[in-house]
mmCIF file of C-alpha atoms in Angstrom:
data_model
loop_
_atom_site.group_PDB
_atom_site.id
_atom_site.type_symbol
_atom_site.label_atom_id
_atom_site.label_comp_id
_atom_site.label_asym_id
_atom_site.label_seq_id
_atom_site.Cartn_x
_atom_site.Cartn_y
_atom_site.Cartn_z
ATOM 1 C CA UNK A 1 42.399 41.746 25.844
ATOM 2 C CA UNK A 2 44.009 39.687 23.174
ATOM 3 C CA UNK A 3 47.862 40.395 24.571
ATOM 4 C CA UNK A 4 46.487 38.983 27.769
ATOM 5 C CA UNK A 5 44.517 36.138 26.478
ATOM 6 C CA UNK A 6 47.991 35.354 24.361
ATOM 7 C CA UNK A 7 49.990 35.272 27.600
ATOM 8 C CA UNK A 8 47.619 33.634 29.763
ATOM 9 C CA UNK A 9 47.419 30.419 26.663
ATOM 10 C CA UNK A 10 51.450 30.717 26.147
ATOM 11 C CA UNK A 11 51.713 28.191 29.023
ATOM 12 C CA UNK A 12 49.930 25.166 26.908
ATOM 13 C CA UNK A 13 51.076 23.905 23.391
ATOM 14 C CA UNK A 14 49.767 24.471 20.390
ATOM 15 C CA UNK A 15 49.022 20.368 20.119
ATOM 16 C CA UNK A 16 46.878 20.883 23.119
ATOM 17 C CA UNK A 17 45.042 23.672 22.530
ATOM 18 C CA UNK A 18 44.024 22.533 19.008
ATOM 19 C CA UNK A 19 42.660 19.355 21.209
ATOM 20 C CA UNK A 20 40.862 21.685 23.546
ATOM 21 C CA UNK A 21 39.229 23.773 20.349
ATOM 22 C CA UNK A 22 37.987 20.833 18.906
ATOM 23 C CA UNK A 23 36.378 19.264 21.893
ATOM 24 C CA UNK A 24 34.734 22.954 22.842
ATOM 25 C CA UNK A 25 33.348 22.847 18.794
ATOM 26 C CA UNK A 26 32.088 19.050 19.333
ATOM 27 C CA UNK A 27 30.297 19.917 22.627
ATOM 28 C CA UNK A 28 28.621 23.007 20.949
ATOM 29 C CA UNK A 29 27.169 21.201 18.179
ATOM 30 C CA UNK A 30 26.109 18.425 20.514
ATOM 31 C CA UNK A 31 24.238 20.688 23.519
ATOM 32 C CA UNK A 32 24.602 24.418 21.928
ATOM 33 C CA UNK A 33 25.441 27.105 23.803
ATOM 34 C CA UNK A 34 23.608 27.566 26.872
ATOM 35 C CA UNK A 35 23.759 24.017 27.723
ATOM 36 C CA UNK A 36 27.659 23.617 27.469
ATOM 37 C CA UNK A 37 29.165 23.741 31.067
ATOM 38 C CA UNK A 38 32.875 24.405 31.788
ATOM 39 C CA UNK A 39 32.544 21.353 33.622
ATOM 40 C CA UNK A 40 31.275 19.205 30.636
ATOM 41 C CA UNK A 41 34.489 20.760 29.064
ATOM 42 C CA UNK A 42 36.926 19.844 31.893
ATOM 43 C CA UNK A 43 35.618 16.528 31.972
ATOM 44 C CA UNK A 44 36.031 15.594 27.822
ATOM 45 C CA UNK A 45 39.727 17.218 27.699
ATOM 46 C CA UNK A 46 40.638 15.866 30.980
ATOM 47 C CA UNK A 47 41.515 19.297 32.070
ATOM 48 C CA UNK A 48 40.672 20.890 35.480
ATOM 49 C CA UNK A 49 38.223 24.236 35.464
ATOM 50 C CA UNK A 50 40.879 26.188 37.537
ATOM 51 C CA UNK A 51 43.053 25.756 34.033
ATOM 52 C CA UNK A 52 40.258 26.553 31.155
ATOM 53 C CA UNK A 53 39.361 29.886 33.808
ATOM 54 C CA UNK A 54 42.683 30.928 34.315
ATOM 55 C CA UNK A 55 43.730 30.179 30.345
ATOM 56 C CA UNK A 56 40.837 31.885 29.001
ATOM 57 C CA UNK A 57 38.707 33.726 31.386
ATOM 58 C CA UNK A 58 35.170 32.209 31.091
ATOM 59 C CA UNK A 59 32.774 29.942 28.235
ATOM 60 C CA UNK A 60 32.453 33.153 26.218
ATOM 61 C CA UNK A 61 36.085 33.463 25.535
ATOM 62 C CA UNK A 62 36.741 30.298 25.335
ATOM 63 C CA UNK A 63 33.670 29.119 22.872
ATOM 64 C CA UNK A 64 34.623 31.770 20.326
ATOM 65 C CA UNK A 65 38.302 31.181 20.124
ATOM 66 C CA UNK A 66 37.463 27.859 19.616
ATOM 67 C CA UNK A 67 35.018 29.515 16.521
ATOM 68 C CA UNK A 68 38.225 31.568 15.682
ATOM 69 C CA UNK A 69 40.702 28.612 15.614
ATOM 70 C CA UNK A 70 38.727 26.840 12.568
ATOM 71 C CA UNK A 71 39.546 29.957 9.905
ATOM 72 C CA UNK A 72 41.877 28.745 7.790
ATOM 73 C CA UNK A 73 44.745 30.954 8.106
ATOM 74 C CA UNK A 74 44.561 35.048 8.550
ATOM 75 C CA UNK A 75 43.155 37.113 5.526
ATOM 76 C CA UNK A 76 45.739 39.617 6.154
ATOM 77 C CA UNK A 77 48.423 37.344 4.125
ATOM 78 C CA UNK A 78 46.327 37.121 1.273
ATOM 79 C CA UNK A 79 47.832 39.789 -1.241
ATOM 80 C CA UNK A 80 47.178 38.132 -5.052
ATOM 81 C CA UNK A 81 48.011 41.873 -6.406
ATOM 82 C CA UNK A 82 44.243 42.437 -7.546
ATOM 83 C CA UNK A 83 41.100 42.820 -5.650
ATOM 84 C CA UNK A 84 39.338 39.848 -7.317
ATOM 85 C CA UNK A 85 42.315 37.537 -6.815
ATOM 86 C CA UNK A 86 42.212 38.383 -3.176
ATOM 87 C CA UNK A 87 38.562 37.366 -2.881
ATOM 88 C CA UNK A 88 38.255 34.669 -4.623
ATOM 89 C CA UNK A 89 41.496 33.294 -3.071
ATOM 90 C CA UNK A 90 40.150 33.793 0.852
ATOM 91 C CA UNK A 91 37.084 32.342 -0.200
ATOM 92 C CA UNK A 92 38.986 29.451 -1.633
ATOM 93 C CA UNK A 93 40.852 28.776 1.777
ATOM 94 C CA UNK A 94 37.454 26.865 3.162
ATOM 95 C CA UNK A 95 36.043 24.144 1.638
ATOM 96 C CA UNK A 96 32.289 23.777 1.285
ATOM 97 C CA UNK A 97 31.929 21.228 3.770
ATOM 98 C CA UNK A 98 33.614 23.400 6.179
ATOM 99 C CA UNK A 99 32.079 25.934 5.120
ATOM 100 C CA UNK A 100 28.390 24.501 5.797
ATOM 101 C CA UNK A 101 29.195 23.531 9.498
ATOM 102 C CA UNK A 102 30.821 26.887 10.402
ATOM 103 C CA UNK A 103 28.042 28.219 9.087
ATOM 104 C CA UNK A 104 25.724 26.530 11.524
ATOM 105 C CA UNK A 105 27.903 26.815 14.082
ATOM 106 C CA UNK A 106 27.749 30.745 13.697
ATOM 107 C CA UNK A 107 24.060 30.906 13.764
ATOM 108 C CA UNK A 108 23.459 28.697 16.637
ATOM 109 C CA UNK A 109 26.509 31.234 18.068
ATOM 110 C CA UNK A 110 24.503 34.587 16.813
ATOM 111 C CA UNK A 111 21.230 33.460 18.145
ATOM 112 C CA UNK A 112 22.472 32.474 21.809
ATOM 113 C CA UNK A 113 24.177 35.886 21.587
ATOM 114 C CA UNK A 114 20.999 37.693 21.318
ATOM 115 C CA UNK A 115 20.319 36.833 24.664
ATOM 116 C CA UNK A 116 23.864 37.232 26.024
ATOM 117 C CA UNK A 117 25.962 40.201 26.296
ATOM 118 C CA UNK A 118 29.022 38.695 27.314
ATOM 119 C CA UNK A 119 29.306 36.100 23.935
ATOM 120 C CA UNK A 120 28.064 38.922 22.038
ATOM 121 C CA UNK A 121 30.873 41.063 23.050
ATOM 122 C CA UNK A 122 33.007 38.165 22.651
ATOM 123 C CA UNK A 123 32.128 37.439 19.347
ATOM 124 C CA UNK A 124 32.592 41.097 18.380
ATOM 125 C CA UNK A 125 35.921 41.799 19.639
ATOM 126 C CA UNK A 126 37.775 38.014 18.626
ATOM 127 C CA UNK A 127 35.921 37.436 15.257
ATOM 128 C CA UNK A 128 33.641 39.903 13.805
ATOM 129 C CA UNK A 129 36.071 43.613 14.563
ATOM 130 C CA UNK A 130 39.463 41.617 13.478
ATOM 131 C CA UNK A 131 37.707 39.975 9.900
ATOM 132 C CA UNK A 132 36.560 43.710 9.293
ATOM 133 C CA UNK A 133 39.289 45.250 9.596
ATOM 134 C CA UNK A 134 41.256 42.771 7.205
ATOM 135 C CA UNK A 135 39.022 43.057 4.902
ATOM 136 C CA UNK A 136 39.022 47.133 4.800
ATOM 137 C CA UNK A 137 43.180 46.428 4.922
ATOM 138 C CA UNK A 138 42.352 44.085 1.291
ATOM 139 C CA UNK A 139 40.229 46.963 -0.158
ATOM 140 C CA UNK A 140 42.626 50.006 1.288
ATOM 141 C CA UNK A 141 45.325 48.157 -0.825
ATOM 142 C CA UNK A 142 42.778 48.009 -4.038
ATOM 143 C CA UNK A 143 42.008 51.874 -3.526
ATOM 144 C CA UNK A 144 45.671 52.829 -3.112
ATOM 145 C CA UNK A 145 46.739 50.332 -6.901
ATOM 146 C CA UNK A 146 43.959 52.435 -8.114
ATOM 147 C CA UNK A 147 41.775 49.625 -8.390
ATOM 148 C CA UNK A 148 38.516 51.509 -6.795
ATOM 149 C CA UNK A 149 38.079 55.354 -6.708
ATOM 150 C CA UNK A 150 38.452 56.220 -3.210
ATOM 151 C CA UNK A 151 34.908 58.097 -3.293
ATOM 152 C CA UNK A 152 32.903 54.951 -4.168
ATOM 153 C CA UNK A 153 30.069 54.805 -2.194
ATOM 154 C CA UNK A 154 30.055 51.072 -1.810
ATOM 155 C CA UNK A 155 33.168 51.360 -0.238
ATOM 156 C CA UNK A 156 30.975 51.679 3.217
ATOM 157 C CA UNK A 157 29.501 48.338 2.345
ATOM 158 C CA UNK A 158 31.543 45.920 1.857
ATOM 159 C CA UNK A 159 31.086 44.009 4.943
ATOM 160 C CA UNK A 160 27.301 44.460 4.716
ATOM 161 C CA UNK A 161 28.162 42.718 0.914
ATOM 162 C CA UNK A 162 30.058 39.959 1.905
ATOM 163 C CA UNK A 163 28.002 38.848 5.314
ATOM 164 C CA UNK A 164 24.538 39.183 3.430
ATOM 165 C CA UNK A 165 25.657 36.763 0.774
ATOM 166 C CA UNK A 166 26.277 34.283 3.682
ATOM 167 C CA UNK A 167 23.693 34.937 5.846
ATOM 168 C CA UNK A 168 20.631 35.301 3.186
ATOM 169 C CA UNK A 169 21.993 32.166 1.019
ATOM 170 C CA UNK A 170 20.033 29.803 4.127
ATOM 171 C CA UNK A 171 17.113 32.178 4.137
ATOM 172 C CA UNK A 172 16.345 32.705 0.388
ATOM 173 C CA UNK A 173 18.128 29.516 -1.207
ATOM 174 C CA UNK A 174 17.468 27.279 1.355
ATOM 175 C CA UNK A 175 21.191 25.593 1.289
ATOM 176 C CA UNK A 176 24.474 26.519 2.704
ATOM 177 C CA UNK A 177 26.681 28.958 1.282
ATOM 178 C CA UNK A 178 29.455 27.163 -1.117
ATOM 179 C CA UNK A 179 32.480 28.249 -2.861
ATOM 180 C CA UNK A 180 30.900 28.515 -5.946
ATOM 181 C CA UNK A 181 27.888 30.795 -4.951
ATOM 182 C CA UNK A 182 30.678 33.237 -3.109
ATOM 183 C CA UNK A 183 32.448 33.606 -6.010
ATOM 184 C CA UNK A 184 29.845 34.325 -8.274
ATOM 185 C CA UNK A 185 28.298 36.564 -5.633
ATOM 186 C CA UNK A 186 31.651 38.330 -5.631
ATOM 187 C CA UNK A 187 31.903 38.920 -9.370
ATOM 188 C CA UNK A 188 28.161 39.697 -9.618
ATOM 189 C CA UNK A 189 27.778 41.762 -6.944
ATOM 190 C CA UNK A 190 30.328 43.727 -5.000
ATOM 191 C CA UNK A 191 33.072 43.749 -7.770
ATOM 192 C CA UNK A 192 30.245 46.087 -9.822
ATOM 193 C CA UNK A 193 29.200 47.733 -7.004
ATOM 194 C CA UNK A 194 32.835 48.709 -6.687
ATOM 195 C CA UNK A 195 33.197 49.865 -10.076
ATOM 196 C CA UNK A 196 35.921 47.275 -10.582
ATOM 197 C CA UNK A 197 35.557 45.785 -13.899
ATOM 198 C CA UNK A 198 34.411 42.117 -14.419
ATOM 199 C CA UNK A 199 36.411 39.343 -16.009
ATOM 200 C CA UNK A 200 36.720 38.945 -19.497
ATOM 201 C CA UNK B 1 -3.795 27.744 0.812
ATOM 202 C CA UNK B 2 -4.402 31.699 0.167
ATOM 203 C CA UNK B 3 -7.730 31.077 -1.718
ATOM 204 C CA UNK B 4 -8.840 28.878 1.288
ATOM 205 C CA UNK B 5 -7.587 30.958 3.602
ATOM 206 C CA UNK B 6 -9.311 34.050 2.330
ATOM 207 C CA UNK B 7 -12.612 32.562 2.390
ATOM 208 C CA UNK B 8 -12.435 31.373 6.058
ATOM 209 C CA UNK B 9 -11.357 34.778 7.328
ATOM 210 C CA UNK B 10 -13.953 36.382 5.428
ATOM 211 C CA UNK B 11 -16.638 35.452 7.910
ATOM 212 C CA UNK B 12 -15.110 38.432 10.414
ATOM 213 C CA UNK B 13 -15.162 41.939 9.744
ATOM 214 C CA UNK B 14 -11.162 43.570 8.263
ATOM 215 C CA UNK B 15 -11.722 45.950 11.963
ATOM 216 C CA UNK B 16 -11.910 42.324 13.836
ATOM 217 C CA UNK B 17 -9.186 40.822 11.655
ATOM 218 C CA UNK B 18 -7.304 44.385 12.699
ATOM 219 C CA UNK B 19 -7.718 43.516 16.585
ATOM 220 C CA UNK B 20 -6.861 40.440 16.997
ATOM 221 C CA UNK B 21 -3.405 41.332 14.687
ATOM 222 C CA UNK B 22 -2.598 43.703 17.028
ATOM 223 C CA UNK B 23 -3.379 40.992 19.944
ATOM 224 C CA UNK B 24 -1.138 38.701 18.616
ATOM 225 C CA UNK B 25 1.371 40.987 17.715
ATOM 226 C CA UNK B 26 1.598 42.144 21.492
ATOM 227 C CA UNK B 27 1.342 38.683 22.768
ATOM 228 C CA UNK B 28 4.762 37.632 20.337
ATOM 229 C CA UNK B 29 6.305 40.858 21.501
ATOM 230 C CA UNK B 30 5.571 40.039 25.157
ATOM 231 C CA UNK B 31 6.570 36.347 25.419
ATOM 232 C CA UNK B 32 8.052 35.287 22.149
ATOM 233 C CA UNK B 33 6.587 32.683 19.588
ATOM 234 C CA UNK B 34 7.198 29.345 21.173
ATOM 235 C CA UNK B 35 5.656 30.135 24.444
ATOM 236 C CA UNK B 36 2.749 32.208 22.867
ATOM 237 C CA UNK B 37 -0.563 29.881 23.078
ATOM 238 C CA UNK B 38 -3.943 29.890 21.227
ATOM 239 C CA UNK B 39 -5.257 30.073 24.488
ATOM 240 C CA UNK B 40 -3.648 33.253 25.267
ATOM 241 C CA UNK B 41 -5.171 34.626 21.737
ATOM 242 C CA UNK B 42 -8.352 33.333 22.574
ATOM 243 C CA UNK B 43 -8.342 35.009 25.733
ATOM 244 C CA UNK B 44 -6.740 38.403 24.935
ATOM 245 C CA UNK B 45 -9.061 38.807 22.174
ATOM 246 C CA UNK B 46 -12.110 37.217 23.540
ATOM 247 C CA UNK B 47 -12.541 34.855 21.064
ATOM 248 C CA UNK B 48 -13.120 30.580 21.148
ATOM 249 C CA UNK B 49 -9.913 28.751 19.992
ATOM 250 C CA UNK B 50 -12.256 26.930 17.981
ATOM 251 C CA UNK B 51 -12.575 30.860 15.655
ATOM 252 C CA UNK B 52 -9.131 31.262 15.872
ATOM 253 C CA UNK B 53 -8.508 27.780 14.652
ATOM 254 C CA UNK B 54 -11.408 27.473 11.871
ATOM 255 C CA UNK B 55 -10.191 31.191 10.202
ATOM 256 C CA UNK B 56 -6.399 30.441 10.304
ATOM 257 C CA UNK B 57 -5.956 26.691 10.950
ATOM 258 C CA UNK B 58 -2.978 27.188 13.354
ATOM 259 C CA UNK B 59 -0.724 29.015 15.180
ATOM 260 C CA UNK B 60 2.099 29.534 12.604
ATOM 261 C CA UNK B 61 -0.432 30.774 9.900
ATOM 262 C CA UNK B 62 -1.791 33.316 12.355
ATOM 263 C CA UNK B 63 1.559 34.736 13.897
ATOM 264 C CA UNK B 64 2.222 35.093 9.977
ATOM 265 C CA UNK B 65 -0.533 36.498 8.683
ATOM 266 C CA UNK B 66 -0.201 39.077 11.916
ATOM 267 C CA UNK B 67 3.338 40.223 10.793
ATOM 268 C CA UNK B 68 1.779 40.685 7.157
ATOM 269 C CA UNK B 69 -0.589 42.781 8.136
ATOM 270 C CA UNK B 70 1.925 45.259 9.432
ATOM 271 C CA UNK B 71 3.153 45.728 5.839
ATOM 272 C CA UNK B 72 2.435 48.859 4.113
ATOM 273 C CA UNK B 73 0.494 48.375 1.260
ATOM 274 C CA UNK B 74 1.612 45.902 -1.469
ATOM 275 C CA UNK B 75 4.862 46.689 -3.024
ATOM 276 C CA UNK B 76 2.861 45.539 -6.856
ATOM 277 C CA UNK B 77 1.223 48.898 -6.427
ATOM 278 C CA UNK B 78 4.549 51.184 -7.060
ATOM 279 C CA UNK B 79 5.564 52.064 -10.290
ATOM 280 C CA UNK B 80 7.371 55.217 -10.235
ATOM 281 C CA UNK B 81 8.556 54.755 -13.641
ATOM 282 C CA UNK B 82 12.015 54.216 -12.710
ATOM 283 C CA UNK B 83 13.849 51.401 -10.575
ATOM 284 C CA UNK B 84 15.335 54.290 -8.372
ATOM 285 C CA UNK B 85 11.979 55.536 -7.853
ATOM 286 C CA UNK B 86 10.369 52.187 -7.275
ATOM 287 C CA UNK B 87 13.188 51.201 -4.861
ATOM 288 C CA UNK B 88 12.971 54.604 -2.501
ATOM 289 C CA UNK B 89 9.096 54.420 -2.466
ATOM 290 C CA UNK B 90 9.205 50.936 -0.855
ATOM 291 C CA UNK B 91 11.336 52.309 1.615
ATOM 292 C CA UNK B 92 10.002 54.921 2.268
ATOM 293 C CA UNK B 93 6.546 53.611 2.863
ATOM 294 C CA UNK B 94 7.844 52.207 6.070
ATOM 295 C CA UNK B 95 9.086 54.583 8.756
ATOM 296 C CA UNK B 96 12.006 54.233 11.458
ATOM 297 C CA UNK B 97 10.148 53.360 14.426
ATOM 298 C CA UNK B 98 7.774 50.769 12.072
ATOM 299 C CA UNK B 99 10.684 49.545 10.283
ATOM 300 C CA UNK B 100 12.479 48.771 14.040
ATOM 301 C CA UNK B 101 9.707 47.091 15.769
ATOM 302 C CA UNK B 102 9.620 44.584 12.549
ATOM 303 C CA UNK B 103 12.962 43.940 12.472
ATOM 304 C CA UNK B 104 12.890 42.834 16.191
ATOM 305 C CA UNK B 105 10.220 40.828 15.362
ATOM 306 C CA UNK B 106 11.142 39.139 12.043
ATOM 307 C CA UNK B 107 14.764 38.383 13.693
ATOM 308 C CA UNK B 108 12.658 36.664 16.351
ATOM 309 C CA UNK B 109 10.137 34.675 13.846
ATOM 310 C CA UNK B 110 13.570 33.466 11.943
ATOM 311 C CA UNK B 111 15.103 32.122 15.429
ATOM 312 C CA UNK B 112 11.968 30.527 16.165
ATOM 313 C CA UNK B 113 11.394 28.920 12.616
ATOM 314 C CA UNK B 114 15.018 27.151 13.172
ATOM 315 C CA UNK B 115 13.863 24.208 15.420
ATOM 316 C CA UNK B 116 10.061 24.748 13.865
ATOM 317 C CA UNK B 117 9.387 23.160 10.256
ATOM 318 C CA UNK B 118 5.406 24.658 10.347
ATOM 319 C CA UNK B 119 6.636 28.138 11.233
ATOM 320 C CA UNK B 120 9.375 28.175 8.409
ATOM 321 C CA UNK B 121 6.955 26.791 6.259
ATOM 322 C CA UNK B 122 4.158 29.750 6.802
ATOM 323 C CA UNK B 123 7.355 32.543 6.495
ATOM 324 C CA UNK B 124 8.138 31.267 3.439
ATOM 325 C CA UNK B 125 5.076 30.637 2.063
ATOM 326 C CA UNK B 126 3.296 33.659 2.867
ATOM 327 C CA UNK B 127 5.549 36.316 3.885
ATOM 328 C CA UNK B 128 8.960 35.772 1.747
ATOM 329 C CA UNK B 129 7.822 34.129 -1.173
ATOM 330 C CA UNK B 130 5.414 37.038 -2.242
ATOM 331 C CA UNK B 131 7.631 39.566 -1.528
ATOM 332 C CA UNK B 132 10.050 37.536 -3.568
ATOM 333 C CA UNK B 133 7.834 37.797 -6.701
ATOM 334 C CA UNK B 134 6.847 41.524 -6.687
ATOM 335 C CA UNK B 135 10.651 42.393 -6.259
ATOM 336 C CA UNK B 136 11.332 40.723 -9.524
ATOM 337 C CA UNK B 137 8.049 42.593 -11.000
ATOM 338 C CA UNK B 138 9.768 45.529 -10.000
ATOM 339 C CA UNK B 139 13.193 44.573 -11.568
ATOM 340 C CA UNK B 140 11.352 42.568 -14.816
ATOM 341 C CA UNK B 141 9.624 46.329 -15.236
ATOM 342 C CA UNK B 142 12.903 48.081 -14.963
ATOM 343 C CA UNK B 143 14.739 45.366 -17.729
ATOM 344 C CA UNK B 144 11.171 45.765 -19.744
ATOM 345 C CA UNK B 145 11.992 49.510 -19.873
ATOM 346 C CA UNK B 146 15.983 49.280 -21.090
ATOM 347 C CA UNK B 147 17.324 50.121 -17.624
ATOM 348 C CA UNK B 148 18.568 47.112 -16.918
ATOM 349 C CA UNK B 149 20.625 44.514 -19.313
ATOM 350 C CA UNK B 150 18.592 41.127 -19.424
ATOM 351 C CA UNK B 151 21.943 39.546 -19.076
ATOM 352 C CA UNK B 152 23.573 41.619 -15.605
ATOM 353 C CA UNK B 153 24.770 38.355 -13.464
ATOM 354 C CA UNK B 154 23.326 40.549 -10.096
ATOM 355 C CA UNK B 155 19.620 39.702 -11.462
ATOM 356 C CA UNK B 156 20.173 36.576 -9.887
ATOM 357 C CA UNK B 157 21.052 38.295 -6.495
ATOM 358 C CA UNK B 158 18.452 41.501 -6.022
ATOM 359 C CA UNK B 159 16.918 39.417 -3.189
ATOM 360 C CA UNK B 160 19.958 38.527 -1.362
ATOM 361 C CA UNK B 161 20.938 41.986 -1.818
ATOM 362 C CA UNK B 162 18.231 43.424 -0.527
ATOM 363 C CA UNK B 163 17.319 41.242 2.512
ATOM 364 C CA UNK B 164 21.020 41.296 3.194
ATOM 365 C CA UNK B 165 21.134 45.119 4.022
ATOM 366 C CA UNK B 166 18.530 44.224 6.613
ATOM 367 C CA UNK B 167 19.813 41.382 7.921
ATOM 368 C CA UNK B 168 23.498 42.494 8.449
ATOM 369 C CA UNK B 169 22.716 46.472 9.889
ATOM 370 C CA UNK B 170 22.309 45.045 13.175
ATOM 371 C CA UNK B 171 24.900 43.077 13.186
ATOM 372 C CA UNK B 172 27.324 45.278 11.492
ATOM 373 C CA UNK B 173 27.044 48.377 13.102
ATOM 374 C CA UNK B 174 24.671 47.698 16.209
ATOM 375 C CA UNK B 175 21.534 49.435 15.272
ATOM 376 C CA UNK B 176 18.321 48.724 12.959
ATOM 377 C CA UNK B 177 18.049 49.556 9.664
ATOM 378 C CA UNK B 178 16.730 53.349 9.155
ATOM 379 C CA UNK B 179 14.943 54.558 5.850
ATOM 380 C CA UNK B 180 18.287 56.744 5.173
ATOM 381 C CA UNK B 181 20.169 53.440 5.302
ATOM 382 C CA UNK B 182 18.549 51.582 3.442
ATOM 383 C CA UNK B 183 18.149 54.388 0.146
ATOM 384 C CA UNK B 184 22.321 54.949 0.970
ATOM 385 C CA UNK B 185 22.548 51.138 0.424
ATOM 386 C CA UNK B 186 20.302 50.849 -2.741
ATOM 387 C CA UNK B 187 22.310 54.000 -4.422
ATOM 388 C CA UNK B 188 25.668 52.597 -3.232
ATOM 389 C CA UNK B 189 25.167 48.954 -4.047
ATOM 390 C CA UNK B 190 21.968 47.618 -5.613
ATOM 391 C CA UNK B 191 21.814 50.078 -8.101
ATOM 392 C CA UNK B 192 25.597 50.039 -9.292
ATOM 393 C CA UNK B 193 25.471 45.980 -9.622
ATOM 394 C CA UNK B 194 22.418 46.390 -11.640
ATOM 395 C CA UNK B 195 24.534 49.081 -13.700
ATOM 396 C CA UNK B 196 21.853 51.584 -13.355
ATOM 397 C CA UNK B 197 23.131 55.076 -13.623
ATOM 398 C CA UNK B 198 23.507 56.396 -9.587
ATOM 399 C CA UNK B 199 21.698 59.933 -9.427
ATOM 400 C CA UNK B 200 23.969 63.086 -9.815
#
């Protein structure tokens, strides 16, 4: 899916697309998901359907590339040498006021996808599969320095760690997740649970 | 609120108080919490909205209360004599098939309470909050005992922990929490955080 999705966007710059992203984000937080229309999307980017179809297949695809586009840079070149450098740095990459309207944006994202299969897919396959595996590719590289045993039980997880900081911090705390709650969630929490000592 | 509460739902009998759970339970399962009306209650239970209205003052407080009810027993009442123990008899007090239907349902109360102040209100007040404070009687106990350093930094995270395993199952790997999970998560995570011994 994603060597076709590359080829089909190849034919638009970078520039352009970045435009397109942004406009797709602006009408989501405006309307939300059901209510934004390919056409309402043609119309702000001055684009014609027949283009945003044939570039990206349908809203789904479209929506959560858009999603995809805000991450600040891929996880997978983060490689500090230890496991706690590589966390705190990839949690360092968004700022909290970024961090607080991707946030939304995700839930309002999650809870349409409860009642769509397609977006849920979508979101699965674009965001959610590709940030797990880089993460298991960040702790594979802590097992093999020795960092963690390779029969710590935690090991299975570590996403289940890092997603229930951010998606309890709302529910319990009532407040977005920041930088500074991450990384002391990190050192408090899943280093431990990993057996990997704290800081000094 | 609870002290007021208590005394206006004392006029029915706990069998009545049962029923009309169970009604409103079915009716939120049915058709979801925004489009469920006292007049449905009133109806399905064959009672006057003016009842339902004087006992629990509103919708939110009933749907609440309702989803309380489900609860096995009050987690204050286990004290195994270890945080281990304590832990897996919480869990297990809840089976599978119990633990799924709630699930469905709380994910459906938290979507609701979004664009609904009252709702999120009545969750927090009388469904998260309490089970907020009898956690940390749990974990106070286990530091009160020696098992737990007064000074581990993932005291300040047992809740986010915990609601986090629930929370993120679904989304993570596509099905609802099971008992087995959730004792494989406390024994792999919560408990190593804490720095409490894992079993051998």
């Amino acid at each position: 899916m994603s060597d076709i999705a590359t080829s089909r966007r190849s034919r638009i710059t970078p520039e352009r697309e970045a435009e397109l992203y942004r406009a797709v984000l602006d009408l989501l937080r405006e309307v939300g998901y059901d209510a934004l229309t390919m056409d309402a999307v043609a119309a702000r980017t001055r684009s014609s359907k027949a283009t945003l179809y044939r570039q990206w297949g349908g809203k789904a695809e479209l929506v959560v590339r858009a999603m995809h586009s805000q991450k600040p840079g891929g996880i997978a070149d983060v490689d500090t040498g230890s496991l706690r450098g590589d966390l705190h740095t990839i949690i360092g990459r968004e700022d909290d006021c970024d961090m607080a309207q991707n946030v939304a944006l995700m839930r309002a994202l999650s809870m349409a996808a409860h009642q769509n299969d397609e977006l849920r897919q979508a979101l699965r396959d674009l965001l959610v599969e590709p940030e797990i595996d880089e993460f298991r590719r960040i702790i594979g590289r802590a097992v093999d320095r020795g960092e963690i045993r390779p029969d710590t039980p935690a090991l299975d997880y570590i996403v289940h760690m890092l997603i229930g900081a951010f998606a309890t911090r709302m529910l319990i705390d009532e407040q977005p997740p920041t930088q500074a709650f991450l990384i002391s969630y990190v050192d408090a929490v899943v280093l431990p649970a990993l057996g990997v000592s704290p800081p000094r």
